[in-house]
GROMACS .gro file of C-alpha atoms in nm:
model
  344
    1MET     CA    1  12.409   9.243   7.121
    2GLU     CA    2  12.262   9.581   7.040
    3ASP     CA    3  12.434   9.892   7.170
    4TYR     CA    4  12.151  10.121   7.272
    5ARG     CA    5  12.257  10.480   7.336
    6HIS     CA    6  11.933  10.658   7.430
    7ILE     CA    7  11.675  10.461   7.631
    8LEU     CA    8  11.331  10.566   7.751
    9LEU     CA    9  11.172  10.373   8.037
   10ILE     CA   10  10.800  10.434   8.079
   11LYS     CA   11  10.672  10.361   8.429
   12PRO     CA   12  10.467  10.661   8.541
   13SER     CA   13  10.296  10.513   8.847
   14SER     CA   14  10.217  10.404   9.110
   15LEU     CA   15  10.472  10.453   9.387
   16GLY     CA   16  10.505  10.082   9.462
   17ASP     CA   17  10.524   9.992   9.093
   18ILE     CA   18  10.804  10.244   9.045
   19VAL     CA   19  11.004  10.075   9.322
   20HIS     CA   20  10.935   9.737   9.160
   21ALA     CA   21  11.090   9.869   8.837
   22MET     CA   22  11.418   9.971   9.004
   23PRO     CA   23  11.596   9.636   8.946
   24THR     CA   24  11.500   9.648   8.577
   25CYS     CA   25  11.647   9.997   8.556
   26ALA     CA   26  11.962   9.873   8.731
   27ALA     CA   27  11.995   9.576   8.494
   28ILE     CA   28  11.955   9.796   8.185
   29ARG     CA   29  12.205  10.046   8.320
   30ARG     CA   30  12.457   9.770   8.385
   31ALA     CA   31  12.411   9.625   8.034
   32TYR     CA   32  12.437   9.965   7.862
   33PRO     CA   33  12.660  10.179   8.087
   34LYS     CA   34  12.718  10.445   7.820
   35ALA     CA   35  12.351  10.491   7.735
   36ARG     CA   36  12.148  10.792   7.845
   37LEU     CA   37  11.852  10.657   8.042
   38THR     CA   38  11.536  10.867   8.074
   39TRP     CA   39  11.242  10.763   8.296
   40LEU     CA   40  10.895  10.897   8.215
   41VAL     CA   41  10.700  10.938   8.540
   42LYS     CA   42  10.392  11.116   8.672
   43ARG     CA   43  10.486  11.443   8.834
   44ALA     CA   44  10.365  11.324   9.176
   45TRP     CA   45  10.641  11.060   9.185
   46HIS     CA   46  10.916  11.261   9.014
   47GLY     CA   47  11.100  11.309   9.345
   48ILE     CA   48  11.145  10.933   9.384
   49VAL     CA   49  11.263  10.864   9.029
   50GLU     CA   50  11.522  11.142   9.032
   51ARG     CA   51  11.682  10.965   9.330
   52ILE     CA   52  11.704  10.624   9.158
   53ASP     CA   53  12.060  10.529   9.073
   54GLY     CA   54  12.121  10.491   8.702
   55VAL     CA   55  11.854  10.738   8.588
   56ASP     CA   56  12.003  11.026   8.390
   57ARG     CA   57  11.679  11.218   8.360
   58ALA     CA   58  11.345  11.189   8.539
   59TRP     CA   59  11.091  11.324   8.288
   60PRO     CA   60  10.774  11.440   8.467
   61VAL     CA   61  10.438  11.421   8.295
   62GLU     CA   62  10.096  11.542   8.405
   63SER     CA   63   9.829  11.281   8.472
   64THR     CA   64   9.586  11.398   8.205
   65ALA     CA   65   9.573  11.275   7.846
   66LYS     CA   66   9.646  11.631   7.732
   67GLY     CA   67   9.951  11.635   7.959
   68TRP     CA   68  10.082  11.318   7.797
   69LEU     CA   69  10.021  11.433   7.440
   70PHE     CA   70  10.189  11.765   7.514
   71GLN     CA   71  10.514  11.574   7.567
   72VAL     CA   72  10.517  11.402   7.226
   73PRO     CA   73  10.716  11.663   7.025
   74ALA     CA   74  10.984  11.686   7.294
   75LEU     CA   75  11.004  11.307   7.324
   76ARG     CA   76  11.040  11.267   6.947
   77ALA     CA   77  11.321  11.520   6.948
   78GLU     CA   78  11.516  11.296   7.187
   79ARG     CA   79  11.545  11.022   6.919
   80PHE     CA   80  11.529  10.727   7.155
   81ASP     CA   81  11.660  10.404   7.005
   82LEU     CA   82  11.486  10.188   7.269
   83VAL     CA   83  11.163  10.242   7.459
   84VAL     CA   84  11.066  10.005   7.741
   85ASP     CA   85  10.703  10.025   7.851
   86LEU     CA   86  10.657   9.867   8.193
   87GLN     CA   87  10.313  10.023   8.247
   88GLY     CA   88  10.138   9.813   7.983
   89LEU     CA   89   9.838  10.037   7.923
   90PHE     CA   90   9.702  10.209   7.612
   91ARG     CA   91   9.834  10.552   7.704
   92SER     CA   92  10.188  10.437   7.789
   93ALA     CA   93  10.215  10.218   7.479
   94ALA     CA   94  10.077  10.491   7.253
   95ILE     CA   95  10.326  10.743   7.387
   96GLY     CA   96  10.602  10.490   7.333
   97ARG     CA   97  10.498  10.452   6.970
   98LEU     CA   98  10.457  10.828   6.920
   99SER     CA   99  10.811  10.881   7.052
  100GLY     CA  100  10.935  10.757   6.714
  101SER     CA  101  11.167  10.493   6.857
  102PRO     CA  102  11.239  10.202   6.620
  103LEU     CA  103  11.206   9.955   6.909
  104LEU     CA  104  10.920   9.955   7.160
  105VAL     CA  105  10.918   9.665   7.407
  106GLY     CA  106  10.636   9.565   7.640
  107PHE     CA  107  10.439   9.276   7.782
  108ALA     CA  108  10.249   9.041   7.551
  109ASN     CA  109   9.964   9.037   7.805
  110GLY     CA  110   9.951   9.416   7.850
  111ARG     CA  111   9.607   9.567   7.901
  112GLU     CA  112   9.389   9.806   7.698
  113GLY     CA  113   9.529   9.682   7.365
  114SER     CA  114   9.882   9.799   7.447
  115PRO     CA  115  10.054   9.497   7.281
  116TRP     CA  116   9.933   9.620   6.941
  117PHE     CA  117  10.179   9.909   6.969
  118TYR     CA  118  10.484   9.700   7.059
  119SER     CA  119  10.749   9.594   6.811
  120ARG     CA  120  10.868   9.331   7.060
  121ARG     CA  121  10.627   9.154   7.295
  122VAL     CA  122  10.758   8.984   7.608
  123PRO     CA  123  10.558   8.678   7.722
  124VAL     CA  124  10.476   8.638   8.091
  125PRO     CA  125  10.489   8.266   8.181
  126GLN     CA  126  10.261   8.290   8.485
  127LEU     CA  127  10.043   8.543   8.660
  128GLU     CA  128  10.153   8.440   9.009
  129MET     CA  129  10.497   8.598   9.005
  130HIS     CA  130  10.623   8.908   9.180
  131ALA     CA  131  10.610   9.234   8.985
  132VAL     CA  132  10.987   9.276   9.031
  133ASP     CA  133  11.054   8.944   8.859
  134ARG     CA  134  10.794   9.016   8.589
  135TYR     CA  135  10.955   9.349   8.502
  136LEU     CA  136  11.296   9.181   8.485
  137LEU     CA  137  11.162   8.967   8.200
  138VAL     CA  138  11.161   9.284   7.991
  139ALA     CA  139  11.517   9.367   8.092
  140LYS     CA  140  11.623   9.021   7.979
  141ALA     CA  141  11.440   9.066   7.649
  142VAL     CA  142  11.653   9.371   7.568
  143GLY     CA  143  11.980   9.202   7.656
  144ALA     CA  144  12.005   9.308   8.021
  145GLU     CA  145  12.052   8.984   8.212
  146GLU     CA  146  12.016   9.005   8.589
  147SER     CA  147  12.326   8.884   8.774
  148GLY     CA  148  12.275   8.803   9.138
  149ALA     CA  149  11.995   8.945   9.349
  150PRO     CA  150  11.779   9.224   9.203
  151GLU     CA  151  11.921   9.562   9.296
  152PHE     CA  152  11.734   9.850   9.454
  153ARG     CA  153  11.971  10.146   9.444
  154PHE     CA  154  11.890  10.498   9.552
  155ARG     CA  155  12.138  10.784   9.530
  156LEU     CA  156  12.037  10.999   9.822
  157PRO     CA  157  12.203  11.339   9.863
  158LYS     CA  158  12.342  11.427  10.203
  159THR     CA  159  12.080  11.702  10.223
  160ASP     CA  160  11.806  11.434  10.235
  161HIS     CA  161  11.963  11.271  10.541
  162ASP     CA  162  12.029  11.608  10.702
  163GLU     CA  163  11.670  11.720  10.650
  164VAL     CA  164  11.531  11.395  10.790
  165ASP     CA  165  11.766  11.405  11.091
  166LEU     CA  166  11.654  11.761  11.166
  167LEU     CA  167  11.288  11.663  11.135
  168LEU     CA  168  11.334  11.366  11.368
  169SER     CA  169  11.536  11.562  11.623
  170ARG     CA  170  11.269  11.832  11.635
  171SER     CA  171  11.023  11.553  11.713
  172GLY     CA  172  11.238  11.428  11.998
  173ILE     CA  173  11.425  11.147  11.822
  174THR     CA  174  11.802  11.176  11.838
  175PRO     CA  175  12.012  11.025  11.557
  176GLY     CA  176  12.078  10.655  11.613
  177THR     CA  177  11.772  10.608  11.836
  178GLY     CA  178  11.539  10.323  11.743
  179TRP     CA  179  11.187  10.409  11.631
  180VAL     CA  180  10.900  10.233  11.455
  181ALA     CA  181  10.741  10.377  11.143
  182MET     CA  182  10.370  10.314  11.097
  183ASN     CA  183  10.165  10.368  10.783
  184VAL     CA  184   9.795  10.333  10.864
  185SER     CA  185   9.644  10.444  10.533
  186ALA     CA  186   9.623  10.310  10.178
  187ARG     CA  187   9.468  10.426   9.852
  188TRP     CA  188   9.204  10.152   9.855
  189PRO     CA  189   8.962  10.141  10.151
  190THR     CA  190   8.978   9.761  10.126
  191LYS     CA  191   9.351   9.769  10.206
  192ARG     CA  192   9.311   9.950  10.539
  193TRP     CA  193   9.350   9.748  10.858
  194PRO     CA  194   9.109   9.878  11.127
  195ALA     CA  195   9.219  10.195  11.305
  196GLU     CA  196   9.158  10.043  11.648
  197SER     CA  197   9.397   9.758  11.565
  198PHE     CA  198   9.675   9.995  11.460
  199ALA     CA  199   9.613  10.196  11.779
  200GLU     CA  200   9.650   9.889  12.001
  201VAL     CA  201   9.974   9.784  11.830
  202ALA     CA  202  10.120  10.135  11.852
  203ASP     CA  203  10.039  10.160  12.224
  204ARG     CA  204  10.187   9.819  12.304
  205LEU     CA  205  10.507   9.884  12.109
  206GLN     CA  206  10.566  10.212  12.290
  207GLN     CA  207  10.485  10.057  12.627
  208ASP     CA  208  10.722   9.766  12.561
  209GLY     CA  209  11.019   9.991  12.488
  210HIS     CA  210  11.046   9.956  12.110
  211GLY     CA  211  11.094  10.330  12.082
  212PRO     CA  212  10.848  10.592  11.965
  213VAL     CA  213  10.595  10.511  11.695
  214VAL     CA  214  10.615  10.760  11.408
  215MET     CA  215  10.310  10.801  11.186
  216ILE     CA  216  10.395  10.866  10.821
  217GLY     CA  217  10.185  10.946  10.515
  218GLY     CA  218  10.088  11.216  10.273
  219PRO     CA  219   9.877  11.522  10.351
  220GLU     CA  220   9.565  11.346  10.221
  221GLU     CA  221   9.611  11.073  10.485
  222ARG     CA  222   9.593  11.298  10.790
  223ALA     CA  223   9.234  11.194  10.869
  224ASP     CA  224   9.328  10.825  10.883
  225VAL     CA  225   9.622  10.901  11.112
  226ALA     CA  226   9.407  11.122  11.334
  227ALA     CA  227   9.154  10.838  11.370
  228VAL     CA  228   9.426  10.601  11.494
  229SER     CA  229   9.587  10.859  11.722
  230ALA     CA  230   9.250  10.939  11.883
  231MET     CA  231   9.211  10.574  11.985
  232MET     CA  232   9.558  10.548  12.140
  233LYS     CA  233   9.629  10.571  12.512
  234SER     CA  234   9.980  10.701  12.443
  235SER     CA  235  10.089  10.966  12.193
  236PRO     CA  236  10.266  10.885  11.866
  237ILE     CA  237  10.490  11.121  11.674
  238ASP     CA  238  10.291  11.248  11.377
  239LEU     CA  239  10.494  11.324  11.063
  240THR     CA  240  10.197  11.291  10.828
  241GLY     CA  241  10.246  11.536  10.545
  242ALA     CA  242  10.574  11.660  10.694
  243THR     CA  243  10.799  11.524  10.418
  244THR     CA  244  10.797  11.516  10.041
  245VAL     CA  245  10.775  11.178   9.868
  246GLY     CA  246  11.137  11.218   9.765
  247LEU     CA  247  11.245  11.213  10.130
  248LEU     CA  248  11.077  10.879  10.203
  249PRO     CA  249  11.385  10.664  10.124
  250ALA     CA  250  11.602  10.863  10.365
  251LEU     CA  251  11.330  10.868  10.631
  252LEU     CA  252  11.248  10.498  10.616
  253SER     CA  253  11.615  10.398  10.605
  254LYS     CA  254  11.643  10.530  10.962
  255ALA     CA  255  11.344  10.338  11.102
  256SER     CA  256  11.386  10.014  11.299
  257MET     CA  257  11.088   9.869  11.110
  258LEU     CA  258  10.770   9.969  10.927
  259ILE     CA  259  10.426   9.841  11.019
  260THR     CA  260  10.194   9.906  10.730
  261ASN     CA  261   9.907   9.826  10.503
  262ASP     CA  262   9.985   9.723  10.145
  263SER     CA  263  10.118  10.058  10.021
  264GLY     CA  264  10.390  10.244   9.836
  265PRO     CA  265  10.593  10.325  10.151
  266MET     CA  266  10.601   9.950  10.223
  267HIS     CA  267  10.801   9.895   9.904
  268ILE     CA  268  11.036  10.186   9.973
  269ALA     CA  269  11.110  10.047  10.321
  270ALA     CA  270  11.191   9.705  10.174
  271ALA     CA  271  11.410   9.867   9.908
  272VAL     CA  272  11.624  10.050  10.166
  273GLY     CA  273  11.661   9.744  10.389
  274THR     CA  274  11.413   9.828  10.665
  275PRO     CA  275  11.217   9.526  10.794
  276VAL     CA  276  10.847   9.534  10.715
  277VAL     CA  277  10.542   9.388  10.887
  278ALA     CA  278  10.255   9.423  10.639
  279ILE     CA  279   9.885   9.347  10.666
  280PHE     CA  280   9.736   9.237  10.334
  281GLY     CA  281   9.367   9.218  10.251
  282PRO     CA  282   9.243   9.193   9.891
  283THR     CA  283   9.584   9.187   9.724
  284SER     CA  284   9.844   8.914   9.675
  285ALA     CA  285  10.177   8.917   9.858
  286VAL     CA  286  10.307   8.678   9.591
  287ARG     CA  287  10.259   8.950   9.328
  288THR     CA  288  10.321   9.269   9.523
  289GLY     CA  289  10.445   9.186   9.871
  290PRO     CA  290  10.755   9.351  10.022
  291TYR     CA  291  11.039   9.211   9.810
  292GLY     CA  292  11.326   9.020   9.964
  293VAL     CA  293  11.390   8.837  10.290
  294GLY     CA  294  11.330   8.954  10.644
  295HIS     CA  295  10.975   9.082  10.597
  296GLU     CA  296  10.647   8.935  10.720
  297VAL     CA  297  10.302   8.956  10.563
  298LEU     CA  298   9.989   8.876  10.762
  299THR     CA  299   9.645   8.818  10.616
  300GLY     CA  300   9.318   8.650  10.700
  301ASN     CA  301   9.271   8.309  10.544
  302VAL     CA  302   8.932   8.364  10.379
  303PRO     CA  303   8.819   8.195  10.056
  304CYS     CA  304   8.739   8.516   9.867
  305ARG     CA  305   9.093   8.656   9.877
  306PRO     CA  306   9.281   8.776   9.689
  307CYS     CA  307   8.994   8.950   9.511
  308PHE     CA  308   9.191   9.261   9.398
  309SER     CA  309   8.878   9.470   9.456
  310ARG     CA  310   8.842   9.823   9.592
  311THR     CA  311   8.497   9.727   9.721
  312CYS     CA  312   8.441   9.442   9.965
  313HIS     CA  313   8.158   9.207   9.861
  314ASN     CA  314   8.200   8.967  10.151
  315THR     CA  315   7.906   8.931  10.392
  316LEU     CA  316   8.156   8.995  10.672
  317GLN     CA  317   8.304   9.326  10.559
  318LEU     CA  318   8.684   9.324  10.530
  319GLU     CA  319   8.703   8.981  10.694
  320CYS     CA  320   9.047   8.923  10.539
  321LEU     CA  321   9.180   9.222  10.735
  322ARG     CA  322   8.972   9.201  11.051
  323THR     CA  323   9.077   8.843  11.122
  324VAL     CA  324   9.438   8.963  11.154
  325LEU     CA  325   9.466   9.033  11.526
  326PRO     CA  326   9.686   9.299  11.690
  327GLN     CA  327   9.865   9.023  11.885
  328GLN     CA  328   9.975   8.861  11.557
  329VAL     CA  329  10.122   9.189  11.436
  330LEU     CA  330  10.293   9.246  11.771
  331THR     CA  331  10.447   8.899  11.762
  332ALA     CA  332  10.577   8.962  11.411
  333ALA     CA  333  10.713   9.304  11.509
  334ARG     CA  334  10.897   9.168  11.813
  335THR     CA  335  11.087   8.916  11.601
  336GLN     CA  336  11.206   9.171  11.347
  337ARG     CA  337  11.575   9.247  11.323
  338PRO     CA  338  11.747   9.514  11.114
  339LEU     CA  339  11.835   9.381  10.768
  340PRO     CA  340  12.183   9.406  10.616
  341MET     CA  341  12.244   9.749  10.470
  342VAL     CA  342  12.181   9.769  10.097
  343PRO     CA  343  12.352  10.006   9.851
  344ARG     CA  344  12.170  10.339   9.828
   0.00000   0.00000   0.00000
């Protein structure tokens, strides 16, 4: 078995994909405990990666091609002896090759010609497998066998929990009080369950004594949250844009559950052991659903899904989402129980 001492993991985006890569990081760290492990990530998600257990350095990179190329001299100076490319695109594979590492590992079915850059190509036996399990194939290929259940480990400083507790208390939620997180937005319009449906669920949960509903999301999602809030008969707590992405693990670890579209926060909630009720439209829960037990995914049974499209071409627009009724989500939410605590 090789004894790698300086490892570069390339997984710059997106938020959900970064969470999916955490067990691979954990497996590599366990196999090579003395190695220095660097994770190359887009600057927008740097705050998450620097909180992942086992990462020695979160290396931020700008999203532009110029931003990537600017990093090449510094990366070469690191003299990595193993580069793992989990992104599987031209840019990530090219940077891996330009790093000068003697071993660059990636997927045999990577896109944009990326396999041409790899010195070791990892076959993927089937498309219908979860991203977590697919990434672990690469860990196995470099001698990092997974033992037991895949591990999602955050190392959260006390300041994260203190900041979140202060934010919640200022919103009227005392520590230890149950509350429901709700994420009503998503990057793709085709992933967004109707605002009126979210509003009905939020009202009913608050009326039925499940605790306050707390809206979460980034600053760019304020309009989607405002649309839902305007349709509600009761008032939610709005924390949209109130936290950095790095605080999401601490925030979601304190929620009783998360009700959400297919989104990055969905994967963070699952990683910290918070039960998830997710509404899926064009995407596949088999490939990218909330990982682990205790979660529930609801979707409309229509023949055109999963289409993996950002534009709906169905005659009945967003039928896969609109056929999921608020009552179904409420039923799923009422059966949720807190999951066993996971290491953070």
